[in-house]
mmCIF file of C-alpha atoms in Angstrom:
data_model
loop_
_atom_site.group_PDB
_atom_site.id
_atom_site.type_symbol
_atom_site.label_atom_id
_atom_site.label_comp_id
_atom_site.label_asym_id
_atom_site.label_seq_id
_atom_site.Cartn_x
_atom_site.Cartn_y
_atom_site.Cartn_z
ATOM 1 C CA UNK A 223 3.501 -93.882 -11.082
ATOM 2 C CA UNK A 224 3.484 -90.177 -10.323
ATOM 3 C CA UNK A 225 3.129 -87.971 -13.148
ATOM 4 C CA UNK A 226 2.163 -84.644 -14.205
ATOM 5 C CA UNK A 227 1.193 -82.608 -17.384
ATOM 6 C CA UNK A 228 2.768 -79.830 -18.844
ATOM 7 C CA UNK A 229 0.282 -77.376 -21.296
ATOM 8 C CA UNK A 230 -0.167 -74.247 -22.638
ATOM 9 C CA UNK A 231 -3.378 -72.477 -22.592
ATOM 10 C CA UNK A 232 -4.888 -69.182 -22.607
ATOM 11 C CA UNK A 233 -7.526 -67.799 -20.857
ATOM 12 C CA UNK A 234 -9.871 -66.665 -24.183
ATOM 13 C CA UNK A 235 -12.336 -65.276 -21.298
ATOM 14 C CA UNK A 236 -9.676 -62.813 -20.061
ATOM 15 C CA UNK A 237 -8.684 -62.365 -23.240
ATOM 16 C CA UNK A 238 -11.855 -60.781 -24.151
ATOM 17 C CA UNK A 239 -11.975 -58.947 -21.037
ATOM 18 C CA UNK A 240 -8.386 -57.089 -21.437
ATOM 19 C CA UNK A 241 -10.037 -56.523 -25.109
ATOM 20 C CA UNK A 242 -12.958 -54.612 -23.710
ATOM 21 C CA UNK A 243 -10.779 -52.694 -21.144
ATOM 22 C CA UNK A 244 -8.075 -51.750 -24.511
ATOM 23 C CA UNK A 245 -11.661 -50.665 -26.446
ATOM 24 C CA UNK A 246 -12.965 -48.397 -23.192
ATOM 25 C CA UNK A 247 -9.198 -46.949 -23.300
ATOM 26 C CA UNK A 248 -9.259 -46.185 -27.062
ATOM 27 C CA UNK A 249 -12.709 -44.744 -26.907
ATOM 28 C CA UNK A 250 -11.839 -42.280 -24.107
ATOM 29 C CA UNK A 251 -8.140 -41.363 -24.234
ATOM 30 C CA UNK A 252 -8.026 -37.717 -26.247
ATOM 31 C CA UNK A 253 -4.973 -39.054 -29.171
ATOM 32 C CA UNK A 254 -7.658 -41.631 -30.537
ATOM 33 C CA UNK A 255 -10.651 -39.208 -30.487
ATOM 34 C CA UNK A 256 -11.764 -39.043 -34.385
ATOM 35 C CA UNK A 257 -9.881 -42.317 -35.037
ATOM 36 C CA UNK A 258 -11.226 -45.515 -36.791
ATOM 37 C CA UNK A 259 -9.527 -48.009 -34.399
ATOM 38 C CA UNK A 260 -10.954 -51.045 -33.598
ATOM 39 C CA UNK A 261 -10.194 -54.433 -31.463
ATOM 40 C CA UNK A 262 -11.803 -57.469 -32.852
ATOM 41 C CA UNK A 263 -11.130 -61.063 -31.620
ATOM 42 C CA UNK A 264 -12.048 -64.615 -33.416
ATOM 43 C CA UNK A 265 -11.140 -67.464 -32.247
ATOM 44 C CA UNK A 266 -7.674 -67.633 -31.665
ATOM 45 C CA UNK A 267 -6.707 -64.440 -33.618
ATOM 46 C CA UNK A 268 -6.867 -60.738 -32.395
ATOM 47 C CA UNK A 269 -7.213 -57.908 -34.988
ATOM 48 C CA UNK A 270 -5.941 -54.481 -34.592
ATOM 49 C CA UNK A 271 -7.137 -51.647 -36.955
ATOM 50 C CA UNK A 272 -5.689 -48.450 -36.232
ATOM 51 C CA UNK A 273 -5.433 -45.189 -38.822
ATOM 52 C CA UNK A 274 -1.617 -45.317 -38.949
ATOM 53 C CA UNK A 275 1.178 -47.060 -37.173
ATOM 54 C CA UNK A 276 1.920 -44.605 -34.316
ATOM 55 C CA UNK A 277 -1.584 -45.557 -33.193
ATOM 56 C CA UNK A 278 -0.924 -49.298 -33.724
ATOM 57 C CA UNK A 279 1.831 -49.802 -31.691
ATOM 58 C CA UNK A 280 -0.246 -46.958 -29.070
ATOM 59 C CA UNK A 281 -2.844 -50.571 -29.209
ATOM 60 C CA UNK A 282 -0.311 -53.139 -29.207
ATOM 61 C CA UNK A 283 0.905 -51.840 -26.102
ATOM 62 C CA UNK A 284 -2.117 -51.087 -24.523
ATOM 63 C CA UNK A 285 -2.870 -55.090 -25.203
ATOM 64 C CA UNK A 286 -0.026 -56.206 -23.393
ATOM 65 C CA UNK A 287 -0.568 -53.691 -20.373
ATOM 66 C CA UNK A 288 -4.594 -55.133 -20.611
ATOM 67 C CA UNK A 289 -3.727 -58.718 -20.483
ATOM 68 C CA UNK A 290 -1.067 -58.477 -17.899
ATOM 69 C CA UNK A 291 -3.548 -56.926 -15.716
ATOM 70 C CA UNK A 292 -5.599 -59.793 -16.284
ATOM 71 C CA UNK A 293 -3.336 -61.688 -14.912
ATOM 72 C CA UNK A 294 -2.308 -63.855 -17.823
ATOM 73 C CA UNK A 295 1.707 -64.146 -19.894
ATOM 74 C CA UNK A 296 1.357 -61.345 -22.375
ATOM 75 C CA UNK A 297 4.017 -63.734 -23.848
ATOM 76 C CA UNK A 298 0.794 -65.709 -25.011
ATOM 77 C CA UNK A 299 0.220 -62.948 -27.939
ATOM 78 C CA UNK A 300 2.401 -63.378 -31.109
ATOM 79 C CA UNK A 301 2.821 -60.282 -32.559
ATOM 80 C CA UNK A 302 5.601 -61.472 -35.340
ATOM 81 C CA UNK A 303 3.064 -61.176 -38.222
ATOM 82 C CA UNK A 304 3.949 -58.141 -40.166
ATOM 83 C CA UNK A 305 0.792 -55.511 -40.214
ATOM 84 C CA UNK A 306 -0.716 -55.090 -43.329
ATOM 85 C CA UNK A 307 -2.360 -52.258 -45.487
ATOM 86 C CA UNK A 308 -6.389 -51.653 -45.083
ATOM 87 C CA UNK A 309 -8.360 -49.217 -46.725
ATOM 88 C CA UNK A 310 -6.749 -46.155 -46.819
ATOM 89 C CA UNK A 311 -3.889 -45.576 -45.130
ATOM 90 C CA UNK A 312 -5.492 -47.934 -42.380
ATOM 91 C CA UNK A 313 -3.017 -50.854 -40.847
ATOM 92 C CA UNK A 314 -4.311 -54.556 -39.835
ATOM 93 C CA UNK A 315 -2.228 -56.578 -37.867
ATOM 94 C CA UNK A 316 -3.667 -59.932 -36.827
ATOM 95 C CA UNK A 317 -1.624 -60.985 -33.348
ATOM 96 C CA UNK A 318 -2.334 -65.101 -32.283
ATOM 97 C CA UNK A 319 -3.286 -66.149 -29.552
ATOM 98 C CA UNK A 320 -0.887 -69.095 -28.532
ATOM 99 C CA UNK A 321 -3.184 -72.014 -27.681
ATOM 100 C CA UNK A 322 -1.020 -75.625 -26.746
ATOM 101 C CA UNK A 323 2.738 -76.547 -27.829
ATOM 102 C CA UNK A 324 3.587 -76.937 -31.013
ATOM 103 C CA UNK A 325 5.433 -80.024 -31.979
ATOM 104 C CA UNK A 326 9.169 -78.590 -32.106
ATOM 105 C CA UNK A 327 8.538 -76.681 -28.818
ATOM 106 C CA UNK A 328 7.584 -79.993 -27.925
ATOM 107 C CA UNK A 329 10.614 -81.570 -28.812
ATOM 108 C CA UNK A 330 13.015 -78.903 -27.521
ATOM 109 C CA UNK A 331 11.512 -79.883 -24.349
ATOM 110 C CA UNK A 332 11.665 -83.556 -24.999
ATOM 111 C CA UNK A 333 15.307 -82.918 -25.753
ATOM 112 C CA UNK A 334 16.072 -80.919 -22.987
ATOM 113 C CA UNK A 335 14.955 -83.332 -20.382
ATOM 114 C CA UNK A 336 16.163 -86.330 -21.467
ATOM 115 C CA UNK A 337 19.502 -84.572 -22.313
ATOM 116 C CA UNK A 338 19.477 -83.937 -18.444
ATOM 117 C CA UNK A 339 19.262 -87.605 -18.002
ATOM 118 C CA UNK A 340 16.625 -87.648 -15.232
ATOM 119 C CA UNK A 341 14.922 -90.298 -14.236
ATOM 120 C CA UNK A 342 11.722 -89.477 -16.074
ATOM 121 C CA UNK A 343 9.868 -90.241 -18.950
ATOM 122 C CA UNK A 344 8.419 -87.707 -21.490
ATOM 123 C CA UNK A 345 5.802 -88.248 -23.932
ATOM 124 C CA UNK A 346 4.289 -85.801 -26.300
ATOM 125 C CA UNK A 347 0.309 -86.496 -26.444
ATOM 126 C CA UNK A 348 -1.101 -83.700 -28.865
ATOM 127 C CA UNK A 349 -0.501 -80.509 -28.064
ATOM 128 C CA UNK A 350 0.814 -80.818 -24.519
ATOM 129 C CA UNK A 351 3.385 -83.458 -22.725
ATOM 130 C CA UNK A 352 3.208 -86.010 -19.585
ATOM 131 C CA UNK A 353 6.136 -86.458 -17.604
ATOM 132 C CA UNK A 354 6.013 -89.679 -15.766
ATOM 133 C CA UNK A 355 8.622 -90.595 -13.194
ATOM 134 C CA UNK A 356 8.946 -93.003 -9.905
ATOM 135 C CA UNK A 357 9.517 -90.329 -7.262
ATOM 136 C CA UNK A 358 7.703 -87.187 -6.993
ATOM 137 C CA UNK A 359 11.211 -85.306 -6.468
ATOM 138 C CA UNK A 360 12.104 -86.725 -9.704
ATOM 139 C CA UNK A 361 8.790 -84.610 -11.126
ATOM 140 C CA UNK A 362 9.560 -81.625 -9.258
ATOM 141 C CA UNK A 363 13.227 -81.419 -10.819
ATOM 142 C CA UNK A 364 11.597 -81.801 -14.098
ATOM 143 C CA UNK A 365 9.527 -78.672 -13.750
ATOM 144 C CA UNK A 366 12.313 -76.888 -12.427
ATOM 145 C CA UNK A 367 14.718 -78.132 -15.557
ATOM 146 C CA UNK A 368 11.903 -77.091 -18.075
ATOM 147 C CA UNK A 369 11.421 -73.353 -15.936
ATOM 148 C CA UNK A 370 15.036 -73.176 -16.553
ATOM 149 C CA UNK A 371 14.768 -73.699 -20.553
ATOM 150 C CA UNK A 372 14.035 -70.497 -20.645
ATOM 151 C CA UNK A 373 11.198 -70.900 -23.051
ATOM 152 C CA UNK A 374 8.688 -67.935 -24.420
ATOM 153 C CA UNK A 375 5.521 -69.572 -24.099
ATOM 154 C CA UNK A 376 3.481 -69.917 -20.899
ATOM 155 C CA UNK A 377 3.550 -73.393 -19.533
ATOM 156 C CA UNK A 378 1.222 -74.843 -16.904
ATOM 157 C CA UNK A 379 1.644 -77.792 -15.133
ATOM 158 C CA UNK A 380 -1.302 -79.563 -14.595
ATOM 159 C CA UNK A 381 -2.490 -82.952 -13.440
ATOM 160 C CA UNK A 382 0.056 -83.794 -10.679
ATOM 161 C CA UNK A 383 -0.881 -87.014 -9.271
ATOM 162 C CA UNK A 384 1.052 -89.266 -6.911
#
């Protein structure tokens, strides 16, 4: 039976070459000369220091322009976490790095294709989703339903097979 996978991952090697290219910017550009601001990433987590919150959201945006460039979904970095007091007047705000789907994005998707009543089946295997159907036009409509979801996170769809 044909099926295909549908996932979510980020490139965590592009990742930390947009950071490097947002730490050459910051080191250079004249408004952050003197400043303590700093890019750090672990594992799925990216931490901005700057010295106050003009220069945060100067970094935050700088991110997004970085990993576009890189050619990955600067929809992949959640920024909702609220930034938080360091020393000083110093702000920390930690931005994830979304890695897979998380079970009720997984289920919104679920929902949304069987709603559709297609002729395909949908099963949720960890943190990503097979799609299994008896025609390959069947598979394609299925990608094209879930593009049309209009959901935040990348998706990939992987493993097509006849």
């Amino acid at each position: 039976m044909p099926s295909f996978d549908i996932v979510s991952k980020t490139d965590v090697h592009e990742v930390d070459n947009a950071i490097a290219g947002v730490r050459r910017e910051i080191e250079t550009r004249f408004d952050f000369k003197g400043s303590k601001c700093t890019v750090e990433r672990t594992e799925n987590e990216i931490v901005l220091l700057a010295d106050d919150a003009t220069k945060l959201e100067q970094m935050q945006e700088l991110l997004r322009v970085y990993v576009t460039r890189r050619k990955l979904d600067a929809a992949a970095l959640d920024f909702s976490a609220k930034p938080e007091r360091a020393a000083g007047d110093a702000l920390r705000h930690a931005v994830t790095i979304k890695q897979g789907i998380a079970q009720d994005l997984a289920k919104t998707i679920v929902k949304g294709i069987k709603d559709s009543k297609m002729k395909v089946q949908v099963s949720i295997q960890g943190d990503e989703l097979r799609v299994t159907g008896k025609k390959r036009d069947d598979l394609q409509d299925a990608i094209a339903l879930v593009k049309r979801l209009g959901i935040e996170q990348p998706l990939q769809y992987q493993n097509f097979r006849d």
